[in-house]
PDB file of N, CA and C in Angstrom:
ATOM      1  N   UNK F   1      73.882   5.675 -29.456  1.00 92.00           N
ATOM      2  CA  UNK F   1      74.006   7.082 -29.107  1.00 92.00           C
ATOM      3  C   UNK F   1      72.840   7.840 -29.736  1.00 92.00           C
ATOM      4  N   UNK F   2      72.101   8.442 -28.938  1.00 97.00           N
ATOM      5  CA  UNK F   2      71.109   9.426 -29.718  1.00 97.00           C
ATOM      6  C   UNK F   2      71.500  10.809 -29.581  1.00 97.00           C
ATOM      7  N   UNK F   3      70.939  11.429 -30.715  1.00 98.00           N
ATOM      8  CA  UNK F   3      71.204  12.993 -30.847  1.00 98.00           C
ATOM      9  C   UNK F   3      70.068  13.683 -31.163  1.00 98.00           C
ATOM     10  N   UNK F   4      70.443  15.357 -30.655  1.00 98.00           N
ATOM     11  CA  UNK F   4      69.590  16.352 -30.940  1.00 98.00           C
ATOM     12  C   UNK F   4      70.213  17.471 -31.575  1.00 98.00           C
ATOM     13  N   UNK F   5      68.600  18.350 -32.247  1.00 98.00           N
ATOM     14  CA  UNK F   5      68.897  19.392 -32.562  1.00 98.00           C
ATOM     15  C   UNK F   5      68.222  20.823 -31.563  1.00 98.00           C
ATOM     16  N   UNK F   6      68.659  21.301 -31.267  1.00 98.00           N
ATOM     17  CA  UNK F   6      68.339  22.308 -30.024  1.00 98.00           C
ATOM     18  C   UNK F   6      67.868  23.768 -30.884  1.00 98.00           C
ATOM     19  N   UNK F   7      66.913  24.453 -30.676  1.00 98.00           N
ATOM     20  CA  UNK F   7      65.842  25.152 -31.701  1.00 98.00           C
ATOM     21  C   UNK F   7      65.850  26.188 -30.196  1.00 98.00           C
ATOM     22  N   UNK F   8      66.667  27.543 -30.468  1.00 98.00           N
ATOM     23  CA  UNK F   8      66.592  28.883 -29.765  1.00 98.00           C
ATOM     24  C   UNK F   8      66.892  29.752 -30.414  1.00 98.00           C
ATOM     25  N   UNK F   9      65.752  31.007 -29.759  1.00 98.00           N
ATOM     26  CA  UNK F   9      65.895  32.092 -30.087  1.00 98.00           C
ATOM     27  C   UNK F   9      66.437  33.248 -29.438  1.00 98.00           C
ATOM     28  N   UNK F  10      67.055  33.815 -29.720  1.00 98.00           N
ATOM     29  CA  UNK F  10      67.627  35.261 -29.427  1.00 98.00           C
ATOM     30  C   UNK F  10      67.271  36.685 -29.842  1.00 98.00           C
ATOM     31  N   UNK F  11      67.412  37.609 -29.171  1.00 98.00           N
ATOM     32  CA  UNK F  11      67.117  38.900 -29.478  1.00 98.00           C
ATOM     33  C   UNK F  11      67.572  39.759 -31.259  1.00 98.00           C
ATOM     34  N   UNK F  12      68.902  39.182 -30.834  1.00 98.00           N
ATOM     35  CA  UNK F  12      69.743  39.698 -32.095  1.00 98.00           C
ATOM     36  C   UNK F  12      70.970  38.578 -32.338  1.00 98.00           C
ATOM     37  N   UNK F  13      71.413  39.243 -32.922  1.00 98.00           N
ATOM     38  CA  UNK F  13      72.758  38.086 -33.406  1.00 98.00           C
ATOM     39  C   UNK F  13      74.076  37.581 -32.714  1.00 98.00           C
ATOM     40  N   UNK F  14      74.048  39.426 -32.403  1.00 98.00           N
ATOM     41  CA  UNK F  14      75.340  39.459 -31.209  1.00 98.00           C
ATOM     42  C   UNK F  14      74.760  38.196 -30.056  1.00 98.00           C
ATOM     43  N   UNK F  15      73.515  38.461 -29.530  1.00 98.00           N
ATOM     44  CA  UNK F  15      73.309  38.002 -28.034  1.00 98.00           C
ATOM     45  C   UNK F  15      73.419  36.048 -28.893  1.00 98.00           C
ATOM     46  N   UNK F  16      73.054  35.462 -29.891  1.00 98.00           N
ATOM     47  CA  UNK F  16      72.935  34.426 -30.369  1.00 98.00           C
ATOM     48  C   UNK F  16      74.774  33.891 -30.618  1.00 98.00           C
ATOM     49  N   UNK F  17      75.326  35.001 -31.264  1.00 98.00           N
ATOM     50  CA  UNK F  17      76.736  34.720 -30.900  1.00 98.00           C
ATOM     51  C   UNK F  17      77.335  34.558 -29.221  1.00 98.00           C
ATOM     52  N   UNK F  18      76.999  34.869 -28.673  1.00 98.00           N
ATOM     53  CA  UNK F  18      77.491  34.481 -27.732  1.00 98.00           C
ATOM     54  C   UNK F  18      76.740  33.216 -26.930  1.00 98.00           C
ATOM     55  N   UNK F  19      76.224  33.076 -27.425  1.00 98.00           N
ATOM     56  CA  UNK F  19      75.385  32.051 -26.784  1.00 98.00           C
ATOM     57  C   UNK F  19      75.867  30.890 -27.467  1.00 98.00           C
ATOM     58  N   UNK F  20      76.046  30.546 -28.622  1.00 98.00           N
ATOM     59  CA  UNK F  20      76.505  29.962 -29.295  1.00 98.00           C
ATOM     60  C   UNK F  20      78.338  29.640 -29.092  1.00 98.00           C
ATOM     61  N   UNK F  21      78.942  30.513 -29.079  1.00 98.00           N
ATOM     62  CA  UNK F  21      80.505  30.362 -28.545  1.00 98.00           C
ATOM     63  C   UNK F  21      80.564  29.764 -27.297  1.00 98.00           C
ATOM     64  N   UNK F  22      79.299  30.086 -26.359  1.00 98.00           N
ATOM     65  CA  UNK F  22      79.226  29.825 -25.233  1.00 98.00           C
ATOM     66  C   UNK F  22      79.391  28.465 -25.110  1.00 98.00           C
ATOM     67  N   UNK F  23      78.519  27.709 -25.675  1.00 98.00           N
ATOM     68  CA  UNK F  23      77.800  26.028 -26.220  1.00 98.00           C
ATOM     69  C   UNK F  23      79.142  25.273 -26.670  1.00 98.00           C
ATOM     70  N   UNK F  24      79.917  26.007 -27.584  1.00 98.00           N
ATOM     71  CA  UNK F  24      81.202  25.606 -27.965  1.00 98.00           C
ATOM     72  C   UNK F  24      82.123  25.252 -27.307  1.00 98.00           C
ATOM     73  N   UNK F  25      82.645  26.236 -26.591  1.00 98.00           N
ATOM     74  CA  UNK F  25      83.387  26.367 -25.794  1.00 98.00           C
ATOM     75  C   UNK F  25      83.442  25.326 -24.374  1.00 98.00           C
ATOM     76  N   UNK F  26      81.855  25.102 -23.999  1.00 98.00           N
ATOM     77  CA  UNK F  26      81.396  23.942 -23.058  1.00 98.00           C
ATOM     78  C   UNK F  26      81.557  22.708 -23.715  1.00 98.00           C
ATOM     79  N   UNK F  27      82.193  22.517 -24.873  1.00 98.00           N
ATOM     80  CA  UNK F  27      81.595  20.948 -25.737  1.00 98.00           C
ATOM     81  C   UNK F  27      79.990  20.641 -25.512  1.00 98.00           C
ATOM     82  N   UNK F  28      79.476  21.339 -25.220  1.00 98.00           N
ATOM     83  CA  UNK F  28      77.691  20.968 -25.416  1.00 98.00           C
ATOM     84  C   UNK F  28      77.282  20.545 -26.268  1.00 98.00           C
ATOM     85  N   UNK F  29      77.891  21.519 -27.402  1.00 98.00           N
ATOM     86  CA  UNK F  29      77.325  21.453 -28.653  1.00 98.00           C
ATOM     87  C   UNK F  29      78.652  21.253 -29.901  1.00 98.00           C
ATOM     88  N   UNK F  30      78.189  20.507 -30.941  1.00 98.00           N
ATOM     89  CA  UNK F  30      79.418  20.463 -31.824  1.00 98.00           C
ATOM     90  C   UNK F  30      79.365  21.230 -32.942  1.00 98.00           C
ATOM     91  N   UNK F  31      78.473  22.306 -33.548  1.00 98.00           N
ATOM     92  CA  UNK F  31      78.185  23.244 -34.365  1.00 98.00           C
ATOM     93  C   UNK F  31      77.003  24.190 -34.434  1.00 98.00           C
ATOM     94  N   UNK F  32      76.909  25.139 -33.880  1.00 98.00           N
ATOM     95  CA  UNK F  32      76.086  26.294 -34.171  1.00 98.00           C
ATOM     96  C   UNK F  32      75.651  26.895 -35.311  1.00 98.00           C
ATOM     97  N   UNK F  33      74.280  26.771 -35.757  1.00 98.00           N
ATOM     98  CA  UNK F  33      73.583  27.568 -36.984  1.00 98.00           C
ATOM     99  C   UNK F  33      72.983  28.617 -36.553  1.00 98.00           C
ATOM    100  N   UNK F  34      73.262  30.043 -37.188  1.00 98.00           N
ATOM    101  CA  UNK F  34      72.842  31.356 -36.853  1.00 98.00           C
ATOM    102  C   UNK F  34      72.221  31.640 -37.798  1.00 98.00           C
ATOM    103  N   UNK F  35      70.938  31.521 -37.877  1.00 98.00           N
ATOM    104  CA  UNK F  35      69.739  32.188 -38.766  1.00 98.00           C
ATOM    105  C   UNK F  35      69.331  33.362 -38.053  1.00 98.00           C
ATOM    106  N   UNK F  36      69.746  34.586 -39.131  1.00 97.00           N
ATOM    107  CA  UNK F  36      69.191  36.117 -38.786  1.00 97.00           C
ATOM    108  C   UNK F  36      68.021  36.956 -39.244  1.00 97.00           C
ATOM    109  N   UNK F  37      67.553  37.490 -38.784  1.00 92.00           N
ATOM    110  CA  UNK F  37      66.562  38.664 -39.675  1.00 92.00           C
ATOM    111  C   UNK F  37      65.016  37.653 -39.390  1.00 92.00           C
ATOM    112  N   UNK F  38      64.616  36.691 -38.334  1.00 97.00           N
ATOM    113  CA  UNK F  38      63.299  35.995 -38.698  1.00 97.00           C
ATOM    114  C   UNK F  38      62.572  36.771 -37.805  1.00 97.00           C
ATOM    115  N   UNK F  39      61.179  37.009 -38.874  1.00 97.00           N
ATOM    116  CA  UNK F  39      60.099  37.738 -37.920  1.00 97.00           C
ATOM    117  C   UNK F  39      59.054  36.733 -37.344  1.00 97.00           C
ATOM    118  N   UNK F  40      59.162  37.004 -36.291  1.00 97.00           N
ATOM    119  CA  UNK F  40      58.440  36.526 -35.036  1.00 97.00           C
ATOM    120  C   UNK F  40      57.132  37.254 -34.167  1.00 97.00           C
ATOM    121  N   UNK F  41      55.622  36.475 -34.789  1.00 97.00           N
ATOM    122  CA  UNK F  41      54.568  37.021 -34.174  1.00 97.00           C
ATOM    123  C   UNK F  41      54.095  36.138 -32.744  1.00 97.00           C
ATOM    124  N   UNK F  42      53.772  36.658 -31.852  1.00 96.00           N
ATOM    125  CA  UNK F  42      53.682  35.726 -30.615  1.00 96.00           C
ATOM    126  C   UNK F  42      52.921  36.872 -29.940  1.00 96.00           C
ATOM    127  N   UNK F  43      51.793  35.635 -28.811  1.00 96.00           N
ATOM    128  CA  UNK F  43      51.091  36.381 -27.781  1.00 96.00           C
ATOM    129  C   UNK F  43      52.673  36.460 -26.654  1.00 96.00           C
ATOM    130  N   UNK F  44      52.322  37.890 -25.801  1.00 94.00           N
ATOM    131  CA  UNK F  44      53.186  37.961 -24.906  1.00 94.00           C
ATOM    132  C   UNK F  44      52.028  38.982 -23.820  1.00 94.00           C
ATOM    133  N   UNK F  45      52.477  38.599 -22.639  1.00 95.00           N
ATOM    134  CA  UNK F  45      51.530  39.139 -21.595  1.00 95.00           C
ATOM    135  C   UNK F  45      50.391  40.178 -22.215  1.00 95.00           C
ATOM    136  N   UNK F  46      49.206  38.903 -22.774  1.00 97.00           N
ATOM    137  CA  UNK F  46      48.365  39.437 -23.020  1.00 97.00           C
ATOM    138  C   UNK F  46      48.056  40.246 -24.243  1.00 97.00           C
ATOM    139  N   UNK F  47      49.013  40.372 -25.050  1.00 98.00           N
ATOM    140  CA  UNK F  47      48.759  40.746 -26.614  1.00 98.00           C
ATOM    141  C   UNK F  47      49.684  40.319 -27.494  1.00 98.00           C
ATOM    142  N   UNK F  48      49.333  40.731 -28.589  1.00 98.00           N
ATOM    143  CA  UNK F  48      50.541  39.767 -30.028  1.00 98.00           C
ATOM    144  C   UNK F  48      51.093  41.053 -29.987  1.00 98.00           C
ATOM    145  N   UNK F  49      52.226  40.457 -30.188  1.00 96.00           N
ATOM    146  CA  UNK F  49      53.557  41.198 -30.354  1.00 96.00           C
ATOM    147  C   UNK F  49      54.667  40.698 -31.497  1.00 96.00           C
ATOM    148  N   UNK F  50      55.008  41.187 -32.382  1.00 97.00           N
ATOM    149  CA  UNK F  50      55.820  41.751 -33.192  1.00 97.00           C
ATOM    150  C   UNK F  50      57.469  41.998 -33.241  1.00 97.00           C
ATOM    151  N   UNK F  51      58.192  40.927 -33.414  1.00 96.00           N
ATOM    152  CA  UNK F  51      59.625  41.403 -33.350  1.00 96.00           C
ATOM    153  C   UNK F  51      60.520  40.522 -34.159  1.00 96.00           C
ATOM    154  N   UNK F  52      61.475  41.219 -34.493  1.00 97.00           N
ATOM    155  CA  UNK F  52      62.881  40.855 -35.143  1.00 97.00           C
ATOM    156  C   UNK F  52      64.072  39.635 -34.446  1.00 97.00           C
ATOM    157  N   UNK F  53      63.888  38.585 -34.778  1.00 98.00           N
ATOM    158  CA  UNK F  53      64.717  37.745 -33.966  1.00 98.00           C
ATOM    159  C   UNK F  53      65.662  37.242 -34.697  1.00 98.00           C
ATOM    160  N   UNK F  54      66.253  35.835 -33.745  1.00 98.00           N
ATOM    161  CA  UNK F  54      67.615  35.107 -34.563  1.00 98.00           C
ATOM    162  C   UNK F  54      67.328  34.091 -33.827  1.00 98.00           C
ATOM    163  N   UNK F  55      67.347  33.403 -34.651  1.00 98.00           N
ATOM    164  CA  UNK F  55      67.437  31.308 -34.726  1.00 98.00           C
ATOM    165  C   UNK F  55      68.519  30.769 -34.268  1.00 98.00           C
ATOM    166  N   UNK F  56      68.617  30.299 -33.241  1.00 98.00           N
ATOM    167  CA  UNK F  56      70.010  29.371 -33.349  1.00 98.00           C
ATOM    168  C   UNK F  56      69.936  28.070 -32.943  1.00 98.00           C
ATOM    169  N   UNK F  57      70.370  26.823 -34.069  1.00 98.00           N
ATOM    170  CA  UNK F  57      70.449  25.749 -34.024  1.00 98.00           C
ATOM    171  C   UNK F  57      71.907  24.736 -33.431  1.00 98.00           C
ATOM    172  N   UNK F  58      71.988  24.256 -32.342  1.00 98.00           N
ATOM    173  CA  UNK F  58      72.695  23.609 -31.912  1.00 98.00           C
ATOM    174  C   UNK F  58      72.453  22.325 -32.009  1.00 98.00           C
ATOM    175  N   UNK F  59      73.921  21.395 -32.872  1.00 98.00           N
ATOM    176  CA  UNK F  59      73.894  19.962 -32.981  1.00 98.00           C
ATOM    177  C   UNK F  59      74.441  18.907 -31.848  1.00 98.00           C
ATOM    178  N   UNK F  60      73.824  18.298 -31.057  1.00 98.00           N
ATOM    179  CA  UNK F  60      74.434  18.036 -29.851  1.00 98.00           C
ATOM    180  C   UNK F  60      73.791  16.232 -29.553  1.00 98.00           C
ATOM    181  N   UNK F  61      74.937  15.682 -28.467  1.00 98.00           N
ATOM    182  CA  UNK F  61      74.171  14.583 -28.313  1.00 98.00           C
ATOM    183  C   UNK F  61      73.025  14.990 -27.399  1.00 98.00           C
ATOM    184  N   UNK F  62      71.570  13.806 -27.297  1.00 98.00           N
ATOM    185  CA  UNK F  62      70.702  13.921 -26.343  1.00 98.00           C
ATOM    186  C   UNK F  62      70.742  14.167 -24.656  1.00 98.00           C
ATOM    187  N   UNK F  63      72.301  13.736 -24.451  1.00 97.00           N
ATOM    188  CA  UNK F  63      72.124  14.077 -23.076  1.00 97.00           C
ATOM    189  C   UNK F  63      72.827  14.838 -22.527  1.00 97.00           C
ATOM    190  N   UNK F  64      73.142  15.939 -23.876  1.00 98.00           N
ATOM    191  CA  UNK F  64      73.595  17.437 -23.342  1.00 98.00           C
ATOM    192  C   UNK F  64      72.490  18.570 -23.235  1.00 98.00           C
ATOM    193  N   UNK F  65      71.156  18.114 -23.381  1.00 98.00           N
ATOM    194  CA  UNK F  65      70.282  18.939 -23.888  1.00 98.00           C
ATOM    195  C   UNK F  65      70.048  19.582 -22.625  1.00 98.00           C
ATOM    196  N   UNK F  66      69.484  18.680 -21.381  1.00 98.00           N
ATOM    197  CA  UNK F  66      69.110  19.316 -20.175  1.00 98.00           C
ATOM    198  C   UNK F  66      70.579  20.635 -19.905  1.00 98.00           C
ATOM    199  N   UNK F  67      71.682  20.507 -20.185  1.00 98.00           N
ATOM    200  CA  UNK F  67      72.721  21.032 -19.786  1.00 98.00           C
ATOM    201  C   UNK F  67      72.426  22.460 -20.787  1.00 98.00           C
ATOM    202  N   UNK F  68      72.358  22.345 -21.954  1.00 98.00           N
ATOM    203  CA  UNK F  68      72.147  23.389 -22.960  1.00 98.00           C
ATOM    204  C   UNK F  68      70.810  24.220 -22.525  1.00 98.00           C
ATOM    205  N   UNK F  69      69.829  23.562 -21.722  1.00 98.00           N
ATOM    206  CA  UNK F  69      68.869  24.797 -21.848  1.00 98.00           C
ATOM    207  C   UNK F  69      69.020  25.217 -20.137  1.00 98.00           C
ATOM    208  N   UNK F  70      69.802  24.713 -19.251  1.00 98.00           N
ATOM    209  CA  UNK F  70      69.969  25.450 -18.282  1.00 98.00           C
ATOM    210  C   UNK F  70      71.180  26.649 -18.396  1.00 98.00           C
ATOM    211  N   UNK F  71      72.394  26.582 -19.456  1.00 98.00           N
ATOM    212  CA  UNK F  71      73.091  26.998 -19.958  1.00 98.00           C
ATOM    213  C   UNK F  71      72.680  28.346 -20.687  1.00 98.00           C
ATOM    214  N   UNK F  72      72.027  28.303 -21.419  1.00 98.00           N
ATOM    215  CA  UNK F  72      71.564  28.949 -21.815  1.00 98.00           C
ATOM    216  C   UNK F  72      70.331  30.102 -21.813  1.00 98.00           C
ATOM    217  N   UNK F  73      69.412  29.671 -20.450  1.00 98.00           N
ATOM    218  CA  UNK F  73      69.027  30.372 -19.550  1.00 98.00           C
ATOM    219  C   UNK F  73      69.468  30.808 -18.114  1.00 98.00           C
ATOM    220  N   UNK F  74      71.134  30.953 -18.183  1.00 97.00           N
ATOM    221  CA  UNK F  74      71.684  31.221 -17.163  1.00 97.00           C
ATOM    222  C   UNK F  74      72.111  32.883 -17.804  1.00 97.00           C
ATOM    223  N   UNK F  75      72.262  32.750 -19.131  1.00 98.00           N
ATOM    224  CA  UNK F  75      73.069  33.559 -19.727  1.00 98.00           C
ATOM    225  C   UNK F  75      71.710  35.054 -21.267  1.00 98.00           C
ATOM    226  N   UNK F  76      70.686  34.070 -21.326  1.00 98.00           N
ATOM    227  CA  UNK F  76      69.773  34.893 -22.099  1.00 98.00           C
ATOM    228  C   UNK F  76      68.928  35.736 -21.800  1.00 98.00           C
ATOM    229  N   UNK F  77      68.787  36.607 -22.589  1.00 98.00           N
ATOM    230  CA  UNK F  77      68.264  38.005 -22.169  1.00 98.00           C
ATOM    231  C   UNK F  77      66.341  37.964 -21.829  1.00 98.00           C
ATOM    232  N   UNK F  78      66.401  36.827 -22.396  1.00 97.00           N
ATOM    233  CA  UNK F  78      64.374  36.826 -22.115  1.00 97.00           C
ATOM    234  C   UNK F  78      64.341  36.147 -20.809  1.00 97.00           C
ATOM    235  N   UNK F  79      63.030  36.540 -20.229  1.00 95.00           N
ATOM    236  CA  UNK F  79      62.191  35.771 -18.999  1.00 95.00           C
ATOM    237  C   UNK F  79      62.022  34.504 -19.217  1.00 95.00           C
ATOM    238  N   UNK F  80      61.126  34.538 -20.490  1.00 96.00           N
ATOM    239  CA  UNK F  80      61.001  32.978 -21.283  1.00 96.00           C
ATOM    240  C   UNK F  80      61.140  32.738 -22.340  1.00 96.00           C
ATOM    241  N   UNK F  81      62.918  32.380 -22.768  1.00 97.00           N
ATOM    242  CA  UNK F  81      63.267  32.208 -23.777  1.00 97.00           C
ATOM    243  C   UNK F  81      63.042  30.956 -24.481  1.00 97.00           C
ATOM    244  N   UNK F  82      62.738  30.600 -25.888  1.00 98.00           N
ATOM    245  CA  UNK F  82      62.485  29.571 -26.352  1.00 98.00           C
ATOM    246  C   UNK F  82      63.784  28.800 -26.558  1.00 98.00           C
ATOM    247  N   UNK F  83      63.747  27.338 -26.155  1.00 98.00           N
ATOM    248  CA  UNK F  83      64.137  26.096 -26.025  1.00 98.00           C
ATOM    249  C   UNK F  83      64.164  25.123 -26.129  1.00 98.00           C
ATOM    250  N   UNK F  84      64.196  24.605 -27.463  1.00 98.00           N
ATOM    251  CA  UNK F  84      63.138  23.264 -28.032  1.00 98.00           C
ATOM    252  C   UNK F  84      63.916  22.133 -28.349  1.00 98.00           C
ATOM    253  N   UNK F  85      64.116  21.377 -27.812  1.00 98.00           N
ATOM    254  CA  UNK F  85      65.059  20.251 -28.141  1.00 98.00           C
ATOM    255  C   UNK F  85      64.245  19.413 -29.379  1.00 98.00           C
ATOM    256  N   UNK F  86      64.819  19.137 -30.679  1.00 98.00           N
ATOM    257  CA  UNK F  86      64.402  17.471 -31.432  1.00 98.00           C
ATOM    258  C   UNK F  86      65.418  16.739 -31.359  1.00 98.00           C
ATOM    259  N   UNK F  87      64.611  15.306 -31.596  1.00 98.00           N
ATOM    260  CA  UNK F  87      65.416  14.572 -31.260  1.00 98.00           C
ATOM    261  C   UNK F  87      66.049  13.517 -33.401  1.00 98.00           C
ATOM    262  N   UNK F  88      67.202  13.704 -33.076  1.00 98.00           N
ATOM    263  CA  UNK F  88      67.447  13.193 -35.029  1.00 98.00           C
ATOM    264  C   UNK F  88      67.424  11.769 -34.890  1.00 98.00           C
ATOM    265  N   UNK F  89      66.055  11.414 -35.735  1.00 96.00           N
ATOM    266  CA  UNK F  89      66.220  10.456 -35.979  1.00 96.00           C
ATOM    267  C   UNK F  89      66.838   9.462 -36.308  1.00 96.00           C
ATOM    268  N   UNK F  90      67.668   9.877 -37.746  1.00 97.00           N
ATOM    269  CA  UNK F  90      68.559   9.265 -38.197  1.00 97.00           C
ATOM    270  C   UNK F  90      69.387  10.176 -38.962  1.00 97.00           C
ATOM    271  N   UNK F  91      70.719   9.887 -39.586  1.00 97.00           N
ATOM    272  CA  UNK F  91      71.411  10.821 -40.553  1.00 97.00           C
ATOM    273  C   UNK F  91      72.426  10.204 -41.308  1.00 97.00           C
ATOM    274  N   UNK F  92      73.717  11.298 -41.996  1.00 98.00           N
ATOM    275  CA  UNK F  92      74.966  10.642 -41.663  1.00 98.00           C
ATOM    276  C   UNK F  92      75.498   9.894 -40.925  1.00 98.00           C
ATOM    277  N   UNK F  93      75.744   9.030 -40.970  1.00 97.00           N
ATOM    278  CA  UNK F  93      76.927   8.447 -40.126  1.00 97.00           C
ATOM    279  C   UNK F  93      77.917   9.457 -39.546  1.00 97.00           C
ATOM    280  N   UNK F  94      78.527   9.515 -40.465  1.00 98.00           N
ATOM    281  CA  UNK F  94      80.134   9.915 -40.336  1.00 98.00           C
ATOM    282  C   UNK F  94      79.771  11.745 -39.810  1.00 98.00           C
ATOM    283  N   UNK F  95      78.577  12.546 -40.195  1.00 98.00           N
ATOM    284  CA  UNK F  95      78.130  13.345 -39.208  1.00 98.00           C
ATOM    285  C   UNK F  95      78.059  12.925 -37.624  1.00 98.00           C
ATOM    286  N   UNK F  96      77.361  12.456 -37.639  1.00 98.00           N
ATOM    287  CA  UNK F  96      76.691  11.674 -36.399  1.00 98.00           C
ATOM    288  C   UNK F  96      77.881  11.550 -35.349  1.00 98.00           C
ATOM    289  N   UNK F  97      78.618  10.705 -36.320  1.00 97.00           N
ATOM    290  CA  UNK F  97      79.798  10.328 -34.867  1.00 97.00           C
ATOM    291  C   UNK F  97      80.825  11.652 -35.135  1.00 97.00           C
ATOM    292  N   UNK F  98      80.853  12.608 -35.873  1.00 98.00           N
ATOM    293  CA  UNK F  98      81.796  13.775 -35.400  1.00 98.00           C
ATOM    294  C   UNK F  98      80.875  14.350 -34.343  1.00 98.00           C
ATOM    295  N   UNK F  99      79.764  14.688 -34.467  1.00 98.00           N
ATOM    296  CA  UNK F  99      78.879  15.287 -33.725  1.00 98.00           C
ATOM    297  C   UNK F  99      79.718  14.564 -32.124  1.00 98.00           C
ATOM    298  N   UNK F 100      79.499  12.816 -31.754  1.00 97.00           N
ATOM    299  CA  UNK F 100      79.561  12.456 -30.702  1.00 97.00           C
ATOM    300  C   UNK F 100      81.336  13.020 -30.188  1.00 97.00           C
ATOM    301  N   UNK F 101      82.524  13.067 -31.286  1.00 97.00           N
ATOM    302  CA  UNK F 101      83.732  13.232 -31.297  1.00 97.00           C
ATOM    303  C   UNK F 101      83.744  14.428 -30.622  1.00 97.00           C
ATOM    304  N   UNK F 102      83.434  15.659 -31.239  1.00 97.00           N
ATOM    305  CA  UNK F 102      83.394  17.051 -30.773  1.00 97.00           C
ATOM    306  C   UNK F 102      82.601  17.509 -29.050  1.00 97.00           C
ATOM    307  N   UNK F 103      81.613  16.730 -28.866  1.00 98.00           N
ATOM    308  CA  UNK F 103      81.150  17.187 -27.771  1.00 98.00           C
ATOM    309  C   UNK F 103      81.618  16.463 -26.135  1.00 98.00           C
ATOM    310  N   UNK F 104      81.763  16.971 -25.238  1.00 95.00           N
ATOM    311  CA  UNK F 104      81.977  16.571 -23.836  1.00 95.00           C
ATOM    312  C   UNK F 104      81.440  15.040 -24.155  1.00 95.00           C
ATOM    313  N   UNK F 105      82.555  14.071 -23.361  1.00 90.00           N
ATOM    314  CA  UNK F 105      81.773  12.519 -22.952  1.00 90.00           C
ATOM    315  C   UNK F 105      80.951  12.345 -21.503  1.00 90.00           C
ATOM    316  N   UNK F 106      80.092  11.729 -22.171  1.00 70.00           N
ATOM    317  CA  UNK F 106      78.921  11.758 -20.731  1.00 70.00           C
ATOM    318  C   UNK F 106      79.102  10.289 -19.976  1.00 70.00           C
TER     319      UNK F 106
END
């Protein structure tokens, strides 16, 4: 079984909470990390731009990922929201297979 960690950003917290309950609620994902308050410099049509974001890390197997970033750009507020799947090398065990326990069987 391989697994990932899924690396998105959101506007604010609220919009990351729901995105996150969202993931849950689908078994996509088997735990959501909400990192708040990160500042984010990025070119955007043509100049750097400046803003206040939120991190959210989803622990999921690998072949929920395609499902998580169509999921999640069905429902997020950007044009082109960031979506970064890694893939975990190795870990816990006994993580690992709750991770596989908690999420939808493929």
């Amino acid at each position: 079984m391989r697994y990932s960690l899924v690396y998105i950003i959101t506007k604010d917290k609220e919009e990351a909470k729901v995105i996150g309950k969202l993931l849950l609620q689908s078994r996509l994902a088997a735990c959501i990390n909400i990192i708040d308050n990160m500042e984010s410099m990025y070119w955007w049509e043509g100049k750097i731009e400046e803003a206040h974001e939120v991190v959210l890390i989803a622990k999921t197997k690998a072949a929920h990922v395609n499902d998580i970033i169509n999921k999640v750009k069905s429902v997020h507020s950007y044009k082109c929201p960031c979506i970064i799947s890694f893939s975990v090398q190795t870990g816990n065990k006994s993580y690992l297979d709750w991770i596989k326990n908690e999420t939808a069987s493929n």
